[in-house]
XYZ file of C-alpha atoms in Angstrom:
475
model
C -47.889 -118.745 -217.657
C -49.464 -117.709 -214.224
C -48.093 -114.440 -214.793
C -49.596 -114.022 -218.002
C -53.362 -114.893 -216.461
C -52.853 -112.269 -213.440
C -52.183 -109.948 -216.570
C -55.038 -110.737 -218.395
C -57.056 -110.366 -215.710
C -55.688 -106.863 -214.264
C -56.199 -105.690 -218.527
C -59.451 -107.237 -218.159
C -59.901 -104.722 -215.237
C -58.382 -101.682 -216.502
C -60.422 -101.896 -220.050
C -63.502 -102.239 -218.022
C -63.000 -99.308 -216.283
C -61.614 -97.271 -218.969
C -64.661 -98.036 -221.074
C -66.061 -94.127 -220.543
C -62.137 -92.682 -221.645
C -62.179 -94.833 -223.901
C -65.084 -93.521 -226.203
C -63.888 -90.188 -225.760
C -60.798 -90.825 -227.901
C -61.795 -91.237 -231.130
C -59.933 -90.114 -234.493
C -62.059 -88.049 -236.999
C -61.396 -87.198 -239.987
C -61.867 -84.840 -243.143
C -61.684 -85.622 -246.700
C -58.608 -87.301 -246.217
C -56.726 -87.617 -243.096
C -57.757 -88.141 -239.663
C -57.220 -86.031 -236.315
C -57.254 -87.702 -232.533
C -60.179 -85.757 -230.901
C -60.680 -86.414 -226.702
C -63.554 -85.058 -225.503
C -64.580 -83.274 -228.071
C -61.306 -81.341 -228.441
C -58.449 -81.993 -231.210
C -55.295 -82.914 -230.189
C -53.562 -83.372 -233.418
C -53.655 -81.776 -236.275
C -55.291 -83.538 -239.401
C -52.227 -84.853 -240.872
C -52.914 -88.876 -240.375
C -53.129 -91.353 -243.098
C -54.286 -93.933 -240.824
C -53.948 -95.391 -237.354
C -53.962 -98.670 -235.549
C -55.364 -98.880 -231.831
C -52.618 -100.541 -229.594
C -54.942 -102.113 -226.131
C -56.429 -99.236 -224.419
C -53.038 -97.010 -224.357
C -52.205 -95.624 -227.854
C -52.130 -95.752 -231.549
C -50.159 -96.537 -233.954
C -50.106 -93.586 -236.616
C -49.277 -93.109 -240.513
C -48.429 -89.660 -241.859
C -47.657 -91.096 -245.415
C -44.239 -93.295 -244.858
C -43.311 -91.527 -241.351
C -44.540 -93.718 -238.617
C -45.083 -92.824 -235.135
C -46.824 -93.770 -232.109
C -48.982 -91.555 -229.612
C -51.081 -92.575 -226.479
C -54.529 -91.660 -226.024
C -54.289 -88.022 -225.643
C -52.074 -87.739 -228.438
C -48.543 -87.030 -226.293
C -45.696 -88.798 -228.822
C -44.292 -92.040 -227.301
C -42.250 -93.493 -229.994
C -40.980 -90.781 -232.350
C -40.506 -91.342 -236.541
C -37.139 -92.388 -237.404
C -36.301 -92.556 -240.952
C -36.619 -95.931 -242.302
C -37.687 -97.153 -239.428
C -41.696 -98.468 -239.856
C -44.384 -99.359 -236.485
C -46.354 -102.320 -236.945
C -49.122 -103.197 -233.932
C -49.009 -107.163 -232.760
C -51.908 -107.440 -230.905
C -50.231 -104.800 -227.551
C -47.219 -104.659 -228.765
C -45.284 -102.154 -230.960
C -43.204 -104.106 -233.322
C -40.185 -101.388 -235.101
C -38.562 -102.734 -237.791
C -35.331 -100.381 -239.471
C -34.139 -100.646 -243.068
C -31.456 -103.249 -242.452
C -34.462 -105.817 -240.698
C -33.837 -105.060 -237.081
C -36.098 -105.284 -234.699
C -37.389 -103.206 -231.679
C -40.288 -104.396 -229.390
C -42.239 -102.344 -227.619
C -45.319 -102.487 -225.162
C -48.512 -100.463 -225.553
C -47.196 -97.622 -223.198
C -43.728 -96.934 -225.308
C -42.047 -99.431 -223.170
C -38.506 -100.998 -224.902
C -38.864 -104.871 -223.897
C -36.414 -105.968 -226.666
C -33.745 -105.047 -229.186
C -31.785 -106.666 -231.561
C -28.355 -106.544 -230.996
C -25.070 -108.380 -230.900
C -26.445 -110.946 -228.441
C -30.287 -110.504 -229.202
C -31.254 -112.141 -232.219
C -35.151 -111.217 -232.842
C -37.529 -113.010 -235.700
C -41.246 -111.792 -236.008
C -43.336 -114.554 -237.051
C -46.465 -114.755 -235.728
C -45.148 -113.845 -232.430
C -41.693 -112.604 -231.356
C -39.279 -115.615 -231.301
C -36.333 -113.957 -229.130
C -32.572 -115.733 -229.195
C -30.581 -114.871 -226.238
C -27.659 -116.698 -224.789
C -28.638 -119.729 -227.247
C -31.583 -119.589 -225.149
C -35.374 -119.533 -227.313
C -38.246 -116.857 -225.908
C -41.536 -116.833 -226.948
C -43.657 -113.631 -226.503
C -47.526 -113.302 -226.452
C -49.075 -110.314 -227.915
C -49.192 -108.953 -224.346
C -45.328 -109.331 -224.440
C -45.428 -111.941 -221.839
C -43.265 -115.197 -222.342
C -45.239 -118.002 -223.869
C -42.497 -120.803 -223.690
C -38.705 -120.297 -223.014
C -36.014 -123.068 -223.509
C -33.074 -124.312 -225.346
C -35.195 -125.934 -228.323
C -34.822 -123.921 -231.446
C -37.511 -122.299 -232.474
C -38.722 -122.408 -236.138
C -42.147 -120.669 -236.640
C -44.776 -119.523 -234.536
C -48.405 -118.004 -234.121
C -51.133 -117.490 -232.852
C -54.961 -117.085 -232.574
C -57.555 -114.571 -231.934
C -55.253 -113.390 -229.114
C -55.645 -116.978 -226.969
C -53.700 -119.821 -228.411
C -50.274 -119.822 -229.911
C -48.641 -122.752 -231.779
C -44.639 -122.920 -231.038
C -43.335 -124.885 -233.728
C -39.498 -126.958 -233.164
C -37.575 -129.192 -235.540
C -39.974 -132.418 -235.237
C -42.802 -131.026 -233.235
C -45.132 -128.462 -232.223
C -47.220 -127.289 -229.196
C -50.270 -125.191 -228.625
C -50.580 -122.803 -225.906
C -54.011 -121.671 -224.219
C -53.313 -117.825 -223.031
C -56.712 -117.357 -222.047
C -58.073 -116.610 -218.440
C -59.343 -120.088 -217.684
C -57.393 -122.315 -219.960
C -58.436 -125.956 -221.432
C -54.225 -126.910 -221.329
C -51.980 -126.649 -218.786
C -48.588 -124.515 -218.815
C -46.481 -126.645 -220.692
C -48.471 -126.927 -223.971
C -50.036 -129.732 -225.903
C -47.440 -131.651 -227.817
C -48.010 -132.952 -231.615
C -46.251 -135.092 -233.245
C -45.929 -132.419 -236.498
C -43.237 -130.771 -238.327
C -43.659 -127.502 -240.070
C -44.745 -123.816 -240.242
C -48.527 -124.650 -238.706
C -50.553 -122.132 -237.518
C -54.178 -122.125 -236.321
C -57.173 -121.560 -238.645
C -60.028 -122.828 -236.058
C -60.765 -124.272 -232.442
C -63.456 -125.989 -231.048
C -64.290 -128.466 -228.330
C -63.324 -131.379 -230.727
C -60.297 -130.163 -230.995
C -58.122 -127.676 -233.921
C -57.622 -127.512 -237.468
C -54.016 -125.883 -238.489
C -52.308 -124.959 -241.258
C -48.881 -124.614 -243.207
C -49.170 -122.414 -245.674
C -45.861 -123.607 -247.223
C -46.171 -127.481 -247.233
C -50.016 -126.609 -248.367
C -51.258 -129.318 -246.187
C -53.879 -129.010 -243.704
C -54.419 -131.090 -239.959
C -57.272 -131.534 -237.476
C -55.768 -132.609 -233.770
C -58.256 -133.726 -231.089
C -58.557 -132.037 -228.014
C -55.517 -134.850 -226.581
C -53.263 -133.697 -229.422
C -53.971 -136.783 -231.808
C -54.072 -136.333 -235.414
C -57.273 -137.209 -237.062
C -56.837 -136.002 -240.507
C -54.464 -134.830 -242.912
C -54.996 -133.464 -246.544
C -53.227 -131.639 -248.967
C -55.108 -128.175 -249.837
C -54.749 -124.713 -251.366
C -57.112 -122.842 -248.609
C -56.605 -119.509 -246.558
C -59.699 -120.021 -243.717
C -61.339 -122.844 -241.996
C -64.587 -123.460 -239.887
C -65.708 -126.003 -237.700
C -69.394 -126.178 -237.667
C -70.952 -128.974 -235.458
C -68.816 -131.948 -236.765
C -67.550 -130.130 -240.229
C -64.369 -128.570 -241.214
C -65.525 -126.357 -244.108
C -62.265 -124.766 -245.558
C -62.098 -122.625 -247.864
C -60.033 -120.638 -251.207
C -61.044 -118.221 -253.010
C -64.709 -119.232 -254.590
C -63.374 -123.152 -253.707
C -65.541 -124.684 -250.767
C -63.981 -127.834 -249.362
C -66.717 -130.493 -246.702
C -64.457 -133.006 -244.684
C -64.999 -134.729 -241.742
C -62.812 -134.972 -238.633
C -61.751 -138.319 -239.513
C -61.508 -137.623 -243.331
C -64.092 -140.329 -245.242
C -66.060 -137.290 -246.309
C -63.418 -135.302 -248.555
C -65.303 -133.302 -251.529
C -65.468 -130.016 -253.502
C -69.076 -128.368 -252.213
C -70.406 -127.754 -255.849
C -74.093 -126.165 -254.286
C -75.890 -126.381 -251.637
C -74.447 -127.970 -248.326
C -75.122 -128.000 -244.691
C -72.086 -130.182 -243.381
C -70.314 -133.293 -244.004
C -73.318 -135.330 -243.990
C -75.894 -133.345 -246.002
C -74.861 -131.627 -249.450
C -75.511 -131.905 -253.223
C -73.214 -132.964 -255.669
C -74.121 -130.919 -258.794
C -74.279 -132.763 -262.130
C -71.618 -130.354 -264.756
C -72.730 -132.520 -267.930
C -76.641 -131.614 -267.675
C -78.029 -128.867 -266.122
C -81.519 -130.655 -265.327
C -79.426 -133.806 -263.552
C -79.613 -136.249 -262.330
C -78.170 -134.384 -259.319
C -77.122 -136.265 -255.942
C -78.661 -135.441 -252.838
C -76.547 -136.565 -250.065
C -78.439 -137.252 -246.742
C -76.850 -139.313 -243.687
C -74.874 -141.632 -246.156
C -77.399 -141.981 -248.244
C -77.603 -140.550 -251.245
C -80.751 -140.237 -254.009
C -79.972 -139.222 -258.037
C -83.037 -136.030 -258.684
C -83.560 -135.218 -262.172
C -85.876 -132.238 -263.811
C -84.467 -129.822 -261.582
C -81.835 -127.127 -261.702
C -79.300 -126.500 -258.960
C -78.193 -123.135 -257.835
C -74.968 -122.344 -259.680
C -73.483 -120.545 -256.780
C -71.876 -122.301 -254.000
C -73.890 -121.546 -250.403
C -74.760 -122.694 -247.224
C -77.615 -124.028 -246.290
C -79.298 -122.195 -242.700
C -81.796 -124.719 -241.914
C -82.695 -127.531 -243.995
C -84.802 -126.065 -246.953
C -83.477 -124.528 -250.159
C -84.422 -123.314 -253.537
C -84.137 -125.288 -256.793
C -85.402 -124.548 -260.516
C -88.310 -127.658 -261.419
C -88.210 -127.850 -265.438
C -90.890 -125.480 -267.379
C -92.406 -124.956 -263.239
C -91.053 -122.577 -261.443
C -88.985 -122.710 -258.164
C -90.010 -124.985 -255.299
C -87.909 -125.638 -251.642
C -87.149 -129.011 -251.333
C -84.766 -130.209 -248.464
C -81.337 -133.068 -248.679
C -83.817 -136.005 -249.076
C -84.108 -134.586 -252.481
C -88.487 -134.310 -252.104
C -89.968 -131.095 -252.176
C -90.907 -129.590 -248.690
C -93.590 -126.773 -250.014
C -95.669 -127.692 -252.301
C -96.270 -124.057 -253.749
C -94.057 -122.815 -257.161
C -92.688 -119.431 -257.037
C -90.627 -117.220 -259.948
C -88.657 -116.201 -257.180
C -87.270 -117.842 -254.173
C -84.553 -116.775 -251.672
C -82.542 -118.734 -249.343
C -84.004 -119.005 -245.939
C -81.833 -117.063 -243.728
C -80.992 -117.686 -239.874
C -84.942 -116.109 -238.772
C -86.379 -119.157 -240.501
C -87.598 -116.741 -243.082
C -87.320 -116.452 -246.936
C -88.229 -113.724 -249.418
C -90.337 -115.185 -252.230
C -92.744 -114.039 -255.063
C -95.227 -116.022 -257.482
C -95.573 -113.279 -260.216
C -91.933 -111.347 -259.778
C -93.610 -108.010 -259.041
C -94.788 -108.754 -255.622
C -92.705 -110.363 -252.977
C -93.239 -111.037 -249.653
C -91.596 -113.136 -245.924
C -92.802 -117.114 -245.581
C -91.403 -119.154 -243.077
C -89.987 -123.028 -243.533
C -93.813 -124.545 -243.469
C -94.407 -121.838 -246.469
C -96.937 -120.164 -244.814
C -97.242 -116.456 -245.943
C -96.331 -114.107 -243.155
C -95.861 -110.393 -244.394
C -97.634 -108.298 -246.574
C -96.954 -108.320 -250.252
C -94.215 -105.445 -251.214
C -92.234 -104.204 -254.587
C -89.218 -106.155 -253.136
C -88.060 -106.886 -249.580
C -84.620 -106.401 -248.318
C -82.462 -107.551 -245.340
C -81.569 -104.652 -242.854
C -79.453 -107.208 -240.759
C -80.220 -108.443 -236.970
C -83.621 -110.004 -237.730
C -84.950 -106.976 -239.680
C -86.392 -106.398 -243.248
C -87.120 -103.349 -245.817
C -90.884 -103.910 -247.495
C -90.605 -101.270 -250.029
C -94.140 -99.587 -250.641
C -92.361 -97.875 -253.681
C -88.839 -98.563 -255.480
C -87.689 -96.028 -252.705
C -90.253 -95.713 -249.790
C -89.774 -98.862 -247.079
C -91.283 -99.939 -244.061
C -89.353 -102.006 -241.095
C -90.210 -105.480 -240.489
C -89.413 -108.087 -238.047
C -88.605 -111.875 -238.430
C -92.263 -112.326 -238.105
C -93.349 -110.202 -240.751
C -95.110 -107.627 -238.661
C -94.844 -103.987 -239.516
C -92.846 -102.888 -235.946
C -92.007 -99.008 -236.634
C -95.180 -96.685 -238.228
C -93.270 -94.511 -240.324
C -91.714 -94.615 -243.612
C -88.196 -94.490 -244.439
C -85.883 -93.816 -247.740
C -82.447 -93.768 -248.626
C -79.582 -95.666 -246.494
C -80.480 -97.227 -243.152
C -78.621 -99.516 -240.535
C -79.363 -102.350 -237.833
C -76.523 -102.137 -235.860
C -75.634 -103.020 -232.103
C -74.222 -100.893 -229.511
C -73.696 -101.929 -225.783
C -75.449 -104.990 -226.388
C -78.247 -103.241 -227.894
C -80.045 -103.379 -231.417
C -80.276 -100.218 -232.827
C -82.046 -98.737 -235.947
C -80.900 -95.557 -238.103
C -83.042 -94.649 -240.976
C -83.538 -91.588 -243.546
C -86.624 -89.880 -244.315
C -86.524 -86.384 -246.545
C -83.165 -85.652 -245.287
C -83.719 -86.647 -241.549
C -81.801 -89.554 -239.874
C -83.913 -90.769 -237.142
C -82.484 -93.085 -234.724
C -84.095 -96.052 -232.829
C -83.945 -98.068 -230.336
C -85.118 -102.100 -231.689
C -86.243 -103.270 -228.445
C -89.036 -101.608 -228.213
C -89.091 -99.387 -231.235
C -88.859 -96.018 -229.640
C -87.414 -92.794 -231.964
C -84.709 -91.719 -229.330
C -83.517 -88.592 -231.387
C -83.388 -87.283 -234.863
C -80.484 -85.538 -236.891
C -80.968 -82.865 -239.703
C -78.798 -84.697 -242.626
C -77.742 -88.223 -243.362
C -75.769 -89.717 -240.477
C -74.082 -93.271 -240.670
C -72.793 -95.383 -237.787
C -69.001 -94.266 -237.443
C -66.219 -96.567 -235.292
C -69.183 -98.496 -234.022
C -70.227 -95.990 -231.724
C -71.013 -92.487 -233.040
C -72.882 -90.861 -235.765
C -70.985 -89.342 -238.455
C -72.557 -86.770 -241.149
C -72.277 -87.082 -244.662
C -69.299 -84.388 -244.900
C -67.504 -85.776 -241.941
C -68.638 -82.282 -239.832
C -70.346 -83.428 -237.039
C -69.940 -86.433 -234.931
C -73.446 -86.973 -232.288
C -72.911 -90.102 -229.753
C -75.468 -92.517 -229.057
C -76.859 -90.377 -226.404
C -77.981 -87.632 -229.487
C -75.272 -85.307 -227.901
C -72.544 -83.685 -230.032
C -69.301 -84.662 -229.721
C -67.645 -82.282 -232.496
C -68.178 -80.437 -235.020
C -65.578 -79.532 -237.532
C-alpha cells in the first residue's frame, strides 16, 4: 500500500505538469467519426467511432468492432486482434478475447497480466488475479490492493479511492487515496456478499449488493448500523440522510434506520419531508418536522418528487393561488402567486402573480429583479430575463442586470480553470465572457458551443478556438 501512495503522488506530479500537452491532444470530429489532433495537426485519420482517455498516456479507440489503443500522439500501442475487445478500468487496459480471457495492461501498453495455465484472471470491479492458489487484488493504477490465500469472491471500487474486497464471510474496504482515513490492512465487516460502494462520508459508507438487493450503512469503525432490503442503483449521504434512489422511487432513511419511507414530495432529509395524501388531492397532507408531524388540509402538493434547497417550497392553496410555506406546514410569504418555482441553491425563486410577467424573489419574498416574459436558469448563479420570447438579458443571484447587451439563441455558464465563464449568441455572433468581472474577452463569427470542456467548437464541427480566442484547427 505504500507503494501505491508514492504512485499516486509521482501521477499526481506528472498530470500536473502535463496539463499544457495535455490540452493539445484533443480528438475532433466530423459528422461522424473523430480524428486525434496535437497541436493543431491530425494524426489519425477520421475513422474513430469513439474513444476512451486512459490517465494522461493514451486512448482507448473504436473503429466500429476493431479495437485498438494509441498514446497521445496517436503511435499504436496495442494493435486490433480479431475478437479480441479493449475496455479502460480507470489506467488500465483490460483485453478480453472471444473465449473470456483476459489481458491486463497499463496506460503505456505495458502487459502486467495474462491468463494462462497458471493465471486465472476475473474482472469484477477490479482485477481479482489467481496465481499459485495465491488471491491478487489490483487497483485501477494496477497496483496490488490486498494479496493472500483467502479466496476472493467479488470486488470494487469507488471514484478511484476505496475498494471493497469481498471473501466467503467477510469484506474489507480499502482507502487508496494519498492521505488515507484506514490503514493498510483494510477495515473488516462482518458481511457476506457481492457489496460494492454507492457513497462515503465522515459517518461512515453505504454499500450495496446488487444481487441479494439489500442495502448497508457501516460507521467509520466498520459497525453496521442499518440494513434494508431495496431495489435502488445510487445513494447519497446528505448531512445525516441516506437518500437512495430507483428509477423515479426516492427512498429517506436514517443511519440507524427508524426513519424508513418512500419520499412522495417534497423532502429535505430524514427529519423534514411530506407525506402526500393519494386519496384526496387537497389533504390532509403530513408535514414532518423534527418528529413532529402536523395534518395541512386545503392545499395541493407538488406531484413530482424533489428536493427541497433551503427550507421553503411551493404548494397549490384551494381556489388561491400558490403560496411558499416551509415543513412546519404555515405559510412563510404571505403573497399568492399563479406561478411559483422551487428556490434553487442562490436562495432565489422565479415567480409571477399574473403568468405573463415573472420575475427573481428571495426566501423573505422580497422582489429582487425586474419583471420579464419568463426567466431561465443559465447555471452557476446566473439567469436569462427574456425582454422578448427570444431576446434575454444576464442576471446574477441578486437580480441585477451584470452584462449590457442582449443575447439570443443558445448560451452557456460553464467553468474552465476554476473560472466562470459565459458564451452567448447575438445575430450569429458567439461572444465569450469572462463572469468575474463581466468582460467580452473575444467574439466568434457563428455559433460556438463549449467542446471537451475546454474549447469552442462551431456548429459544423470546422473550427475549434481555445479559451485564449486562438484557433486550434480548422477542418
Amino acid at each position: 500500500m505504500k507503494k501505491i501512495l508514492v504512485i499516486l503522488m509521482v501521477m499526481l506530479m506528472i498530470s500536473g505538469c502535463s496539463n499544457n500537452s495535455e490540452k493539445q491532444a484533443v480528438f475532433v470530429k466530423n459528422d461522424e467519426k473523430y480524428a486525434l489532433c496535437v497541436n493543431g495537426e491530425l494524426e489519425t485519420d477520421y475513422i474513430y467511432t469513439n474513444y476512451e482517455a486512459v490517465g494522461n498516456d493514451g486512448f482507448v479507440v473504436h473503429n466500429g468492432k476493431k479495437d485498438s489503443y494509441i498514446d497521445r500522439q496517436g503511435k499504436e500501442k496495442i494493435a486490433y486482434k480479431k475478437g479480441t475487445t479493449l475496455t479502460v478500468l480507470e489506467n488500465l487496459i483490460i483485453a478480453e478475447d472471444e473465449d473470456q480471457n483476459y489481458t491486463i495492461y497499463n496506460s503505456t501498453g505495458e502487459q502486467l497480466y495474462k491468463s494462462g495455465k497458471k493465471t486465472e484472471i476475473s474482472i469484477y470491479g477490479l482485477p481479482v488475479i489467481k496465481e499459485d492458489k495465491e488471491y491478487t487484488v489490483l487497483s485501477g493504477d494496477g497496483e496490488t490492493v490486498v494479496n493472500g490465500k483467502s479466496q476472493v469472491y467479488f470486488t470494487s471500487v469507488y471514484k478511484s479511492t476505496y475498494a471493497t474486497v469481498c471473501y466467503k464471510d467477510s469484506l474489507k474496504i480499502f482507502d487508496l487515496s494519498v492521505n488515507p482515513k484506514i490503514d493498510e490492512k483494510g477495515l473488516k465487516l462482518s458481511l457476506a456478499g457481492e457489496y460494492q460502494i454507492l457513497e462515503v462520508s465522515d459517518d461512515g459508507y453505504v454499500l450495496y449488493d446488487q444481487t441479494k438487493k439489500n442495502m448497508v450503512f457501516a460507521d467509520d469503525e466498520g459497525e453496521i448500523q442499518l440494513k434494508a432490503d431495496k431495489d435502488i442503483d445510487s445513494a447519497i449521504i446528505e448531512n445525516d440522510t441516506i437518500i437512495a434512489k430507483k428509477d423515479d422511487n426516492i427512498y429517506i432513511m436514517s443511519f440507524d434506520g427508524s426513519v424508513d419511507v418512500k419520499a412522495t414530495s417534497y423532502y429535505k432529509n430524514s427529519k423534514k419531508y411530506l407525506i402526500k395524501n393519494e386519496q384526496y388531492v387537497y389533504g390532509p397532507h403530513q408535514f414532518v418536522n423534527n418528529g413532529k408531524t402536523e395534518e395541512v388540509t386545503g392545499i395541493q402538493l407538488n406531484p413530482d418528487v424533489s428536493e427541497v434547497i433551503g427550507n421553503l417550497f411551493p404548494v397549490y392553496v384551494q381556489s388561491k393561488g400558490y403560496q411558499y410555506y416551509d415543513f412546519s406546514g404555515k405559510a412563510k410569504i404571505d403573497t399568492y402567486f399563479k406561478y411559483c418555482g422551487d428556490f434553487t441553491k442562490d436562495k432565489v425563486a422565479v415567480v409571477s402573480k399574473d403568468g405573463e410577467k415573472y420575475y427573481l424573489i428571495d426566501e423573505d419574498g422580497k422582489k429582487i429583479s425586474e419583471k420579464y416574459q419568463k426567466i431561465e436558469s443559465l447555471g452557476n448563479g446566473y439567469y436569462a430575463g427574456y425582454e422578448t420570447s427570444t431576446k434575454f438579458e444576464v442576471l446574477n443571484a441578486q437580480g441585477q442586470v451584470v452584462i449590457e447587451d442582449y443575447f439570443m439563441g443558445e448560451s452557456e455558464i460553464f467553468t474552465f480553470d476554476e473560472e466562470v465563464y459565459g458564451l452567448f449568441n447575438k445575430s450569429g455572433t458567439t461572444h465569450v465572457y469572462n463572469m468575474s468581472d463581466y468582460s467580452k474577452l473575444f467574439s466568434l463569427e457563428g455559433e460556438y458551443t463549449v467542446y471537451q470542456e475546454r474549447y469552442l467548437v462551431s456548429s459544423d464541427y470546422k473550427k475549434y478556438y481555445d479559451m485564449s480566442g486562438e484557433l486550434f484547427y480548422k477542418r
